[in-house]
XYZ file of C-alpha atoms in Angstrom:
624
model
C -36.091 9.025 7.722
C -36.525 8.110 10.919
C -38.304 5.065 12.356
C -40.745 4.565 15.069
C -39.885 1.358 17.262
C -42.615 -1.070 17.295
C -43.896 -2.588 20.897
C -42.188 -5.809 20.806
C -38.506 -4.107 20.209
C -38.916 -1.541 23.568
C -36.339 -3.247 25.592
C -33.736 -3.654 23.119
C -30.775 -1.713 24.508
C -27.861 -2.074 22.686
C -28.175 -0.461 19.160
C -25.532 -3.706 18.049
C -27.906 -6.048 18.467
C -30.907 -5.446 15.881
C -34.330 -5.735 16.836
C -36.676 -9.140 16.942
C -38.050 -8.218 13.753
C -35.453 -6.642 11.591
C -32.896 -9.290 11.919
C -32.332 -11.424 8.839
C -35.356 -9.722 6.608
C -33.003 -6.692 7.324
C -30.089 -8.448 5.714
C -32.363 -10.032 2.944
C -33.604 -6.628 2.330
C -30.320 -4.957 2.347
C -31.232 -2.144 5.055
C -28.864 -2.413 7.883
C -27.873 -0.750 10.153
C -25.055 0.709 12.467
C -25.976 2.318 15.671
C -28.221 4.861 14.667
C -27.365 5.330 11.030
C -29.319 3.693 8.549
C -28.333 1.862 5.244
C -30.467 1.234 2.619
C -30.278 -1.264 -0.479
C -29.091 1.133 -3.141
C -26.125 1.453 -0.189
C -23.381 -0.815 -2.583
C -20.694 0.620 -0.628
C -21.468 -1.777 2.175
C -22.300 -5.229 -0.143
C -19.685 -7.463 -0.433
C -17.285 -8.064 -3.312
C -16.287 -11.349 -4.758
C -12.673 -11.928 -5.205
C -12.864 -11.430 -9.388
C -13.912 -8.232 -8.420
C -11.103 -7.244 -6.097
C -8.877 -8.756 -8.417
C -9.525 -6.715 -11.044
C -9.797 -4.062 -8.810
C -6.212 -4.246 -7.459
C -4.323 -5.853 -10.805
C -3.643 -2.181 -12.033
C -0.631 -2.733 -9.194
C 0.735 -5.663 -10.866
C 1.661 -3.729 -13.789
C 2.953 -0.751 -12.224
C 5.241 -3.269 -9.944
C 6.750 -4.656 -13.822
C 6.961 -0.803 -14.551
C 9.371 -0.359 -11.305
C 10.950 -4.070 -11.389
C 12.572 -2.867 -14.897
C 14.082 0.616 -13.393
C 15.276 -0.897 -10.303
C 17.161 -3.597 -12.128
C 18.008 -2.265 -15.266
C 17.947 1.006 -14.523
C 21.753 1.933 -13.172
C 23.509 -0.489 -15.967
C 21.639 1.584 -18.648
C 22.129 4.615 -17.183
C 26.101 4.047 -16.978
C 25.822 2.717 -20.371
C 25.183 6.023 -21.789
C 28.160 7.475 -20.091
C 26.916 8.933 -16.976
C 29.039 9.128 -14.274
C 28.009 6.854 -10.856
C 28.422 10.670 -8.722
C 25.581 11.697 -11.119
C 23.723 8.620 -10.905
C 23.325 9.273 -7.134
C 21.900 12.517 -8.379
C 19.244 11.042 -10.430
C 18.009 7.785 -8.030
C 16.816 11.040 -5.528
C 14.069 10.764 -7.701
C 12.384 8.003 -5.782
C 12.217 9.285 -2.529
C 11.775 12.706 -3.528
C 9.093 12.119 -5.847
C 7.302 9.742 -3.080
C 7.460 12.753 -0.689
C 6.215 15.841 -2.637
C 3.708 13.383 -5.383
C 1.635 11.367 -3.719
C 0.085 13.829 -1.057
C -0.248 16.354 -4.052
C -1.964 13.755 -5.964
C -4.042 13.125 -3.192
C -5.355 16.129 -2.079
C -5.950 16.672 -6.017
C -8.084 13.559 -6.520
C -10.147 14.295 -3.573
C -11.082 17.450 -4.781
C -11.501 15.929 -8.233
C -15.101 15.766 -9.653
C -15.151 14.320 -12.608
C -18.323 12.236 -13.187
C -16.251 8.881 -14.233
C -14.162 8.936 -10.553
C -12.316 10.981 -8.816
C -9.260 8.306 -8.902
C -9.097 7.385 -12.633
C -8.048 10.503 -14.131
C -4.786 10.075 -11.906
C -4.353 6.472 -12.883
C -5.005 7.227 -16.814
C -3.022 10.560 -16.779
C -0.112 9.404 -15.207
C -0.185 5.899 -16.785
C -0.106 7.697 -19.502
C 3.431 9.971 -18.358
C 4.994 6.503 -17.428
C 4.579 4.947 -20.503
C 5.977 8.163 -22.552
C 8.893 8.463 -20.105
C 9.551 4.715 -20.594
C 9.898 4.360 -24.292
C 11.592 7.807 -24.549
C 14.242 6.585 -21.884
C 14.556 3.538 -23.866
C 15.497 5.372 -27.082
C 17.249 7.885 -25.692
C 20.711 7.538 -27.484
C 18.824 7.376 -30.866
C 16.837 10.107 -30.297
C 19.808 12.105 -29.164
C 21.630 11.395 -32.154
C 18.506 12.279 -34.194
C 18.356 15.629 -32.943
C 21.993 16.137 -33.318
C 22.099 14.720 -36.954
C 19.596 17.639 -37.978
C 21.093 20.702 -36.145
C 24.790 19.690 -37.103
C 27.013 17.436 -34.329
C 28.240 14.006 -35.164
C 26.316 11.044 -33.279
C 29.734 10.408 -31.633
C 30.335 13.680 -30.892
C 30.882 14.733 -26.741
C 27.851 16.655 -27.295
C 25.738 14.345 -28.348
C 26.833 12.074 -25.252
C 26.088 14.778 -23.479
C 22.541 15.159 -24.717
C 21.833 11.665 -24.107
C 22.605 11.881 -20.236
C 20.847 15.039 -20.117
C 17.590 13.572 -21.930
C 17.799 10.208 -20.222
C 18.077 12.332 -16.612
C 14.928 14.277 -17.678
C 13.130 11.033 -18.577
C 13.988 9.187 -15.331
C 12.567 12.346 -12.990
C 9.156 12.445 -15.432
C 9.388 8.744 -15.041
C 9.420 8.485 -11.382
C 7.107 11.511 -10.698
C 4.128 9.890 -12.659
C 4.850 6.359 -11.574
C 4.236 7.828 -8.504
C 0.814 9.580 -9.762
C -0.180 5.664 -10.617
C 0.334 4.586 -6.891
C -1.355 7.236 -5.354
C -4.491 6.767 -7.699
C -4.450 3.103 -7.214
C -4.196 2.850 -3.787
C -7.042 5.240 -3.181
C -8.833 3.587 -6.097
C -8.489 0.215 -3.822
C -9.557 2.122 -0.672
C -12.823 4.079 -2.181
C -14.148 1.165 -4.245
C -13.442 -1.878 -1.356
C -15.710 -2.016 1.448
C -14.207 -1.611 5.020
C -14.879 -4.994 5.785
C -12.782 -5.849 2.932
C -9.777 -3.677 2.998
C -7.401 -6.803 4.437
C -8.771 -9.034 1.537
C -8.275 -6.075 -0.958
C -5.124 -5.405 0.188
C -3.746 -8.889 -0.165
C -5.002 -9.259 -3.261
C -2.828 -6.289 -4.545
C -0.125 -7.690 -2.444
C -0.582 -11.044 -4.331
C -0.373 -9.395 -8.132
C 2.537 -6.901 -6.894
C 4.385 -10.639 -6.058
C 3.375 -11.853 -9.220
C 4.806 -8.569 -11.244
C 8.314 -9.117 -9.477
C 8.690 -12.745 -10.178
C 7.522 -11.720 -13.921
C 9.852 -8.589 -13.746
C 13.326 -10.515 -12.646
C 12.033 -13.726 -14.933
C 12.233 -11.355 -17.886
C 15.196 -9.836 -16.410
C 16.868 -13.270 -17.222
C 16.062 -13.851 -21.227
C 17.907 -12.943 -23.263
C 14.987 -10.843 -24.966
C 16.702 -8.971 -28.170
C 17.453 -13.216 -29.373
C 13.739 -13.642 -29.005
C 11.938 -10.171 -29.434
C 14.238 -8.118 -31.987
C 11.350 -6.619 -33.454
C 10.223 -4.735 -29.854
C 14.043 -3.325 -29.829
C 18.217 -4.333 -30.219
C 18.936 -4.123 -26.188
C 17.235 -5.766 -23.320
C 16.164 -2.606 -21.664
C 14.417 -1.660 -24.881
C 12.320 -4.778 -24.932
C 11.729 -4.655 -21.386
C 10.321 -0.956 -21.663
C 7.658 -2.005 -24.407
C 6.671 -4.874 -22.544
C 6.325 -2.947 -19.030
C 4.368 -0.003 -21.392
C 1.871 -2.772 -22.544
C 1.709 -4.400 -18.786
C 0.607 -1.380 -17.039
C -1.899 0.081 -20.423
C -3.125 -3.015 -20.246
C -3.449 -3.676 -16.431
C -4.839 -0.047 -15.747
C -7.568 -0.124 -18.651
C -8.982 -3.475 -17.365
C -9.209 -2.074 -13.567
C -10.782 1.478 -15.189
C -13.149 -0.233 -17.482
C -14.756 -2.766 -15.168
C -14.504 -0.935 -11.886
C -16.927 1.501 -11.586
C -16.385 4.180 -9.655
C -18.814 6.088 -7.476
C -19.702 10.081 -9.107
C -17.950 12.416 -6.917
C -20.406 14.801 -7.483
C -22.405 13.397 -4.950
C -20.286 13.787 -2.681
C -20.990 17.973 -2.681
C -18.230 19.781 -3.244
C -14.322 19.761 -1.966
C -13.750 20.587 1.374
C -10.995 22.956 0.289
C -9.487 24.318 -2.903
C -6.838 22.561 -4.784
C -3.436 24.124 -2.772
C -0.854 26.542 -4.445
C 2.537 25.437 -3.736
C 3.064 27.015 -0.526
C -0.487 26.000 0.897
C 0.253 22.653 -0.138
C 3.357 22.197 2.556
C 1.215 23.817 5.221
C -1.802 21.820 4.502
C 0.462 18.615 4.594
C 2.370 19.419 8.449
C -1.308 20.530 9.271
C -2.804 17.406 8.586
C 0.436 15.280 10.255
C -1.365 16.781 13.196
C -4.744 15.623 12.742
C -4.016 11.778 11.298
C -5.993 9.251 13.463
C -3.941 7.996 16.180
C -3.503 4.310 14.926
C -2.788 5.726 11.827
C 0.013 8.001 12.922
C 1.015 4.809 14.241
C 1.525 3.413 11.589
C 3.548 5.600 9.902
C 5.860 5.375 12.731
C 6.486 2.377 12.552
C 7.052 2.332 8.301
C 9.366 4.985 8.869
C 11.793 2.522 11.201
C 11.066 -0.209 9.001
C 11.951 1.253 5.718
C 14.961 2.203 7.503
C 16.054 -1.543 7.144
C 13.987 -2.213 4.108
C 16.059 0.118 1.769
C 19.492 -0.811 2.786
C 18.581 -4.041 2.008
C 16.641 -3.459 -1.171
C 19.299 -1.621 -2.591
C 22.535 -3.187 -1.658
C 21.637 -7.914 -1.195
C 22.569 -8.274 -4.761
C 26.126 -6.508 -4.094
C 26.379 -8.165 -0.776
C 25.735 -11.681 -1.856
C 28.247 -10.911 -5.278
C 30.939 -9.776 -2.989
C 30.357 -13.514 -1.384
C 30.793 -14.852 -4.210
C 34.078 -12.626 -5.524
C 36.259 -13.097 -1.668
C 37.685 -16.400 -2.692
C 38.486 -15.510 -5.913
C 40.225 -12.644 -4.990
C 42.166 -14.115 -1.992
C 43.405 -16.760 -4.637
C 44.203 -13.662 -7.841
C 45.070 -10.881 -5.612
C 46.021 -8.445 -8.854
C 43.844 -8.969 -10.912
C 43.181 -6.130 -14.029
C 40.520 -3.833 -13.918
C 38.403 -5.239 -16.922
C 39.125 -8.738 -15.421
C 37.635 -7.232 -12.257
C 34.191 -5.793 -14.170
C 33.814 -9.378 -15.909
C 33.998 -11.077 -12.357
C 31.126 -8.334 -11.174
C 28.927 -8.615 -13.778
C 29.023 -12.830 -13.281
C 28.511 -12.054 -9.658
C 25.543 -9.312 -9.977
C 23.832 -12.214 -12.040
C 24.240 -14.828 -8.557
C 22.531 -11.886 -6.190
C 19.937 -11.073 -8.746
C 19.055 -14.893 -9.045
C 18.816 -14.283 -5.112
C 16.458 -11.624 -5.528
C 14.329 -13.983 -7.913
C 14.515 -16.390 -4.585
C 13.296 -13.729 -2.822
C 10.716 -12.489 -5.249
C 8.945 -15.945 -5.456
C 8.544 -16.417 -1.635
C 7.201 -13.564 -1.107
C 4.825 -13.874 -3.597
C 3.595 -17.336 -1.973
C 3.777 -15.836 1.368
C 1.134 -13.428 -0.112
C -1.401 -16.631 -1.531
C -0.696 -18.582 2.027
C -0.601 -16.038 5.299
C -4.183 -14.463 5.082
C -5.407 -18.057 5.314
C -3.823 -18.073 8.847
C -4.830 -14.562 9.903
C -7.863 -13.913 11.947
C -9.996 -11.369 10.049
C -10.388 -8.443 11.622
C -14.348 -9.014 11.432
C -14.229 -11.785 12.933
C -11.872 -10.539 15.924
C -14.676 -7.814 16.206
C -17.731 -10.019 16.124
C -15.949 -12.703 18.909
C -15.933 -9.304 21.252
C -19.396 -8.193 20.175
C -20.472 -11.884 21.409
C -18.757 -11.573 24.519
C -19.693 -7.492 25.296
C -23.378 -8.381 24.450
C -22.982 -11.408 26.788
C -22.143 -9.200 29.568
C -23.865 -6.795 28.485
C -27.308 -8.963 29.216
C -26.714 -8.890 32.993
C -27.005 -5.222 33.407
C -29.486 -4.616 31.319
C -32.021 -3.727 33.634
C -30.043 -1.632 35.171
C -29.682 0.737 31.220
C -32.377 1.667 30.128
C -31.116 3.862 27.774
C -29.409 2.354 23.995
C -25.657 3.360 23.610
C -26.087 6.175 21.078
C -23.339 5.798 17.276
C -20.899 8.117 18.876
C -20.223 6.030 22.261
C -20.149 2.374 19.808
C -17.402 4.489 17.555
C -15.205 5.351 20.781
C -15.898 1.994 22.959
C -12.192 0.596 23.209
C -13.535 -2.693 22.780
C -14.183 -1.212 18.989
C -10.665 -0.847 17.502
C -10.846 1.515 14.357
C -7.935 -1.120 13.356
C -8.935 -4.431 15.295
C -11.882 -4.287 13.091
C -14.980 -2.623 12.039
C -18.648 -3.555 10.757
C -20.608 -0.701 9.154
C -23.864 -2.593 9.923
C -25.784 -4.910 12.536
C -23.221 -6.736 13.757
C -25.910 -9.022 15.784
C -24.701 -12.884 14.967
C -28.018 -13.746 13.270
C -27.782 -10.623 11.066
C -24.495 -10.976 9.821
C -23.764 -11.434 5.999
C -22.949 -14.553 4.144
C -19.548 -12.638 3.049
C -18.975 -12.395 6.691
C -19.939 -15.438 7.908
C -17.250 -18.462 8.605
C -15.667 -20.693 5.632
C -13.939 -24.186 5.697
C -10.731 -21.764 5.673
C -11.279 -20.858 9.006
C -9.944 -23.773 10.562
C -6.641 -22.631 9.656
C -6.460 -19.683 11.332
C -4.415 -19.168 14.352
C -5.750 -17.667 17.700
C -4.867 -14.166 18.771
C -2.457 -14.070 14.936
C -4.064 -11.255 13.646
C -2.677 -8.505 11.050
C -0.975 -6.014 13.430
C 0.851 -9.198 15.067
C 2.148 -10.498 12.363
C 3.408 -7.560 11.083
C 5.435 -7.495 13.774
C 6.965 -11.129 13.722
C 7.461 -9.795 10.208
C 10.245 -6.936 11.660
C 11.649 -9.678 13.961
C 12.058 -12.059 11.097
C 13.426 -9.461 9.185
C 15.732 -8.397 12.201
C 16.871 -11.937 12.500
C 17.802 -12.287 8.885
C 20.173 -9.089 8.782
C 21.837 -10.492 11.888
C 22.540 -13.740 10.527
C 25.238 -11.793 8.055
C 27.955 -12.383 11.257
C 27.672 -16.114 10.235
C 27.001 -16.074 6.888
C 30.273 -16.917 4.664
C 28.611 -18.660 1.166
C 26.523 -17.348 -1.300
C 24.136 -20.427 -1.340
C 23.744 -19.409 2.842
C 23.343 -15.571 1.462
C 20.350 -16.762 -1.310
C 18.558 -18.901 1.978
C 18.392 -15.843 4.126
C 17.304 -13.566 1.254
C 14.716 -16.199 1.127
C 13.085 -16.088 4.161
C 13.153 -12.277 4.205
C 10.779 -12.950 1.391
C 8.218 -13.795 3.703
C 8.868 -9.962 5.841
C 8.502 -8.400 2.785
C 5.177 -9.878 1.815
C 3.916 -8.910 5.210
C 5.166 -5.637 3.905
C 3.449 -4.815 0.936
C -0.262 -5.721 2.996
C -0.241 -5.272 6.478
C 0.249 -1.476 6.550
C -1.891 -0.248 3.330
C -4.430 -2.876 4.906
C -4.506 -1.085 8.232
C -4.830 2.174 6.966
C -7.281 1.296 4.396
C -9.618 -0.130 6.570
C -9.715 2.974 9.024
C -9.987 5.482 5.959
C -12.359 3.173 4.242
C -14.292 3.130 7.649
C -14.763 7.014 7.961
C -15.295 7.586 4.795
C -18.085 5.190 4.432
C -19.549 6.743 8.236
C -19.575 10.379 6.720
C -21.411 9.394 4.059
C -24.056 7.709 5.784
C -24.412 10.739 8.306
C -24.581 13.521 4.960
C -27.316 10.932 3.792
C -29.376 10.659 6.932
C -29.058 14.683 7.068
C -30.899 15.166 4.225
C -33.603 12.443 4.874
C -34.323 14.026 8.508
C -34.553 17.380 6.129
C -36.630 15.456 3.465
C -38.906 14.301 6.347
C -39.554 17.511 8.597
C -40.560 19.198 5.137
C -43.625 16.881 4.802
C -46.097 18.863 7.142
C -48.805 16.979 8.832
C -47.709 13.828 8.457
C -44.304 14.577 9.273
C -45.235 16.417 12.421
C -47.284 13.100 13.592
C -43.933 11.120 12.854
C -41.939 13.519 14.717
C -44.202 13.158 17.581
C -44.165 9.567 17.960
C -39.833 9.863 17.401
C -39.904 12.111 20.356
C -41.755 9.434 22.777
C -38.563 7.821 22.502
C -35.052 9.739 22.926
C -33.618 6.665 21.278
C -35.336 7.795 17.819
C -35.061 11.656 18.111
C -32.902 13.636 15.865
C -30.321 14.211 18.917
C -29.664 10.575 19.174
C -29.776 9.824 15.353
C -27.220 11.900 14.226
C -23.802 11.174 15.487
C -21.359 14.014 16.841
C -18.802 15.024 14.476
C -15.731 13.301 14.712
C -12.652 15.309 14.615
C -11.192 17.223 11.105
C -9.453 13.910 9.948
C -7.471 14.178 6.691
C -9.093 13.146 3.372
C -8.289 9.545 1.754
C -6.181 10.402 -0.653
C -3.674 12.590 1.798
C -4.014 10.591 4.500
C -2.172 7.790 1.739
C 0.578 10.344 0.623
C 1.927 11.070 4.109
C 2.053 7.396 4.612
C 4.170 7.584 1.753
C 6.124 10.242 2.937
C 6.921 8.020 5.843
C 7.804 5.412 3.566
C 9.964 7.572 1.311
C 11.695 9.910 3.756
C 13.583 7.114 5.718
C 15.335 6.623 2.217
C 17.493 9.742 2.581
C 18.400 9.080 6.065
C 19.329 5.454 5.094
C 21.242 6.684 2.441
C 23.041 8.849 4.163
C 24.044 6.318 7.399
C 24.874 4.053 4.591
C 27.605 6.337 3.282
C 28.932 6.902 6.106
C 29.693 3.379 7.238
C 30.854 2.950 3.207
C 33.224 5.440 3.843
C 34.321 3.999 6.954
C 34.788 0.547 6.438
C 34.759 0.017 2.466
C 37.671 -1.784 0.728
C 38.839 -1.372 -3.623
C 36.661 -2.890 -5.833
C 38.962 -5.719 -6.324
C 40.243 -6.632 -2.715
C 38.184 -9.694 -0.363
C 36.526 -9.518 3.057
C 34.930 -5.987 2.149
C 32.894 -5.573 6.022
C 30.748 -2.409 4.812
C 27.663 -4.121 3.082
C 27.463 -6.257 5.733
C 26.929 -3.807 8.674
C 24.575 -1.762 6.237
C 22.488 -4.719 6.177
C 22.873 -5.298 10.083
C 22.250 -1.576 10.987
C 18.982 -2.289 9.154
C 18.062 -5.001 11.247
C 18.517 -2.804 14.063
C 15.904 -0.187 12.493
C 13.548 -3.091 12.299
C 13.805 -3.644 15.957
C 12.912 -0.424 16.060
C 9.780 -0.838 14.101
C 8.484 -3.655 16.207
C 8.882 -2.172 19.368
C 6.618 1.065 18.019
C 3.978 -1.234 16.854
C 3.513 -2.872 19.871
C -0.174 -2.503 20.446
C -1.036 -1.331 17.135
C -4.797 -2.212 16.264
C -6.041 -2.996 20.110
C -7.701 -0.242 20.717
């Protein structure tokens, strides 16, 4: 409903600061309020969340990360172990990227449209949990089950055909495998965005940034035992154990984030914007909404398409790199060396970059406990230039009489969408305990918010890749795989953090705008006494129906597409750096068993050069 001012409020002016007599029985109350929108105490989308809460909220993550820590490690020495060919296993790690491009904003539009009473996230997370875990075991078991079928319908287990079936199966199972992982990450990152409140999405974020750490330290640990000694009952070969543990990991993960997290009913939402695409549709709705992301957002994306440029070059190929390190002065000294002399020397070798990776894997995951402690919260970078606008503000007015209405607050530049928002009075004296400063903040460093370091992240990074023209040992090779820990860490928050935070923002504002709709209905249907109230609203244009209800903002994708084209920014830059990777393979690559092989080395470096890339198109990001 609306409200009628009361005589001692008249002259309040800015609709940020709240009135004499609203301010912290507001809060205590639980009605705030945000320009001209109202938010009552049944409002939970706006209260706070403690950090068991977010934990459990985000932990889902860490057991998808064990899920993907097991097929990016173990994956291509299982695969080759069945007998595929490494031209066909190019074929099959296409997968990734094209699963990321053509899943995620199908899943998304999907689960927005979903209305299931229990969430319109969780049958995503359950249903493709579900896929992954099938798709695991199967892939595990996928010589025995080969030579299963073939024992009933007549072949020999050791026949070609039977090989055969086993690459053929084991394909199948690694395309279902990547397709529903991706289902998980799509429903878990719009689980984290719909159920964490806007003013939350950084801490949210790192949390999941924190667990996805701790599920690659866990992931290249287990990497390391020699399981089948310890764990024959789960299975006779390592990636057989580590398939039954990932399979509990994530069941176990995602039913503890499903069964405490409770999810808001859909239904009450109204129903989907749009029906669920056909095929076709689905593309067009996809380049249509490119057009339409928020510009900060779009931003975004830009800039995870240059980094990812780097990032997968580098993902894919440090172990190699820092083996080859290892192999030149052992092949300068044994020159001819035989071929299965040569494999031995690898495998020893893949072992030293992996241990890297572990390097890696556990600095980044401190990184992720440390570096919010350092960053200015993007609340609190609002409410400093609240202070100072409504400082200035005080001089003129006098001079405006009339209160800044929701849409001109939403549009001021000095109210980033991404620098920071506050769904509620941000007045100092009304602001929340959540909100309010810690003993932490003494840590944090002026003017280093999220969008900045982000970028020192791509310098870092940039840095790192360069240092391969000095870089001769593999000890030097493990330090600088190191301290790219620390980029990638910056990695897995700063972006979904950004973007979360804008998408949590709107999402929350259109719901509070559908709400007050139908209370300004509820209350002109009320005869009499409504008439009387609507009289006394319209002695002041600050209360009337005009002022109260906001102007639409522009056709802005839905949550869960708005995700899926980030990740089509994130996977799409994988083909290209494939490709540019080839190339300079082909160009510059030496045999197997010869020293001073250049190629991995620029790959790395040509990386660094898309990171410059990415930190030059972020400049600015989140100031306004």
């Amino acid at each position: 409903m609306a409200r009628t001012n009361s005589p001692d409020v008249s002259d309040e002016h800015s609709p940020l600061i709240s009135p004499k007599n609203s301010g912290s029985d507001d809060v205590e109350r639980g009605r705030l309020s945000f320009g001209s929108l109202e938010y009552g105490e049944d409002d939970e989308d706006l209260k706070s969340k403690s950090a068991f809460y977010l934990f459990l909220l985000t932990l889902s993550i860490g057991g998808l990360q064990i899920v993907w820590s097991v097929e990016l490690s173990h994956g291509s020495p299982y695969l080759l172990s069945l007998g595929m060919s490494k031209s066909f296993l190019a074929f099959v790690w296409i997968a990734g990227p094209l699963s990321g491009v053509l899943v995620q904003p199908y899943v998304g539009i999907r689960s927005d449209n979903c209305r299931i009473s229990w969430g319109k996230r969780k049958p995503f997370m359950v249903g493709g949990g579900c896929a992954t875990i099938f798709a695991l075991l199967v892939l595990g078991w996928t010589r025995e089950i080969a030579e299963g079928v073939a024992g009933l319908v007549g072949p020999s287990s050791t026949s070609p055909a039977t090989k055969t079936a086993s690459v053929v199966l084991a394909t199948i199972m690694m395309y279902v495998l990547d397709f529903s992982i991706n289902t998980v990450q799509a429903g878990i990152r719009c689980f984290i965005v719909d159920n964490a409140p806007a003013h939350q999405q950084e801490a949210a974020n790192a949390w999941a940034s924190r667990i996805t750490g701790v599920g690659n330290v866990l992931g290249y640990v287990a990497g390391y035992i020699d399981l089948p000694r310890h764990l024959r009952f789960l299975g006779d070969s390592q990636f057989k154990v580590l398939s039954v543990i990932a399979s509990v990991a994530l069941g176990t993960t995602l039913l503890l984030s499903c069964l405490h997290i409770k999810e808001r009913n859909p239904r009450l939402d109204g129903p989907p914007s749009s029906a669920n695409p056909g095929i076709l549709s689905f593309f067009g709705q996809v380049f249509k909404s490119i057009e339409h992301l928020p510009p900060q957002i779009r931003q975004v994306c830009f800039v995870q398409f240059f980094a990812w440029m780097g990032w997968f070059p580098f993902l894919f190929y440090v172990t190699t790199y820092i083996g080859q390190l290892y192999l030149n002065p052992i092949f300068l000294e044994q020159p001819n060396l035989p071929a299965d002399k040569i494999e031995e020397l690898w495998e020893k070798a893949t072992r030293i970059g992996t241990l890297a990776l572990l390097v890696y894997a556990i600095v980044s995951f401190l990184s992720n406990v440390i570096l919010p402690f350092f960053i200015i919260p993007s609340y609190k970078a609002l409410e400093r230039e609240l202070q100072s606008d409504s400082d200035s503000s005080k001089t003129d007015s006098k001079d405006n009489e009339a209160p800044l209405t929701a849409p001109t607050i939403l549009s001021a530049p000095h109210v980033s969408s991404l620098s920071g928002h506050l769904p509620y009075s941000t007045s100092k004296s009304d602001l929340p305990t959540a909100l309010s400063p810690t003993p932490g903040s003494r840590l944090q460093i002026p003017r280093l918010t999220l969008p900045t370091l982000w970028r020192i992240s791509h310098l870092l990074f940039a840095l790192c890749m360069f240092t391969t023209f000095i870089i001769r040992t593999p000890l030097s090779a493990t330090v600088m795989t190191g301290f790219v820990g620390v980029s990638w860490s910056v990695t897995l928050w700063a972006p979904f953090a950004l973007i979360s935070a804008e998408v949590a923002r709107r999402e929350e504002l259109r719901r509070r705008k559908r709400r007050q709709g139908e209370r300004q209905r509820k209350s002109e249907g009320k005869g009499a006494a409504g008439e009387g109230e609507t009289a006394m609203t319209n002695d002041n244009p600050s209360n009337s129906s005009a002022a109260a209800t906001p102007e639409e903002e522009p056709p802005y994708p839905s949550t869960g597409l708005i995700l899926g084209l980030h990740n089509v920014a994130v996977s799409t830059p994988q083909v290209l750096a494939t490709l540019v990777s080839s190339l300079i393979f082909k160009a510059l690559q030496t045999p197997r068993g010869e020293a001073g092989d250049p190629s991995l080395a620029w790959v790395l470096r040509v990386g660094g050069i898309a990171a410059l890339a990415a930190a030059w198109v972020g400049r600015g990001l989140g100031e306004g």
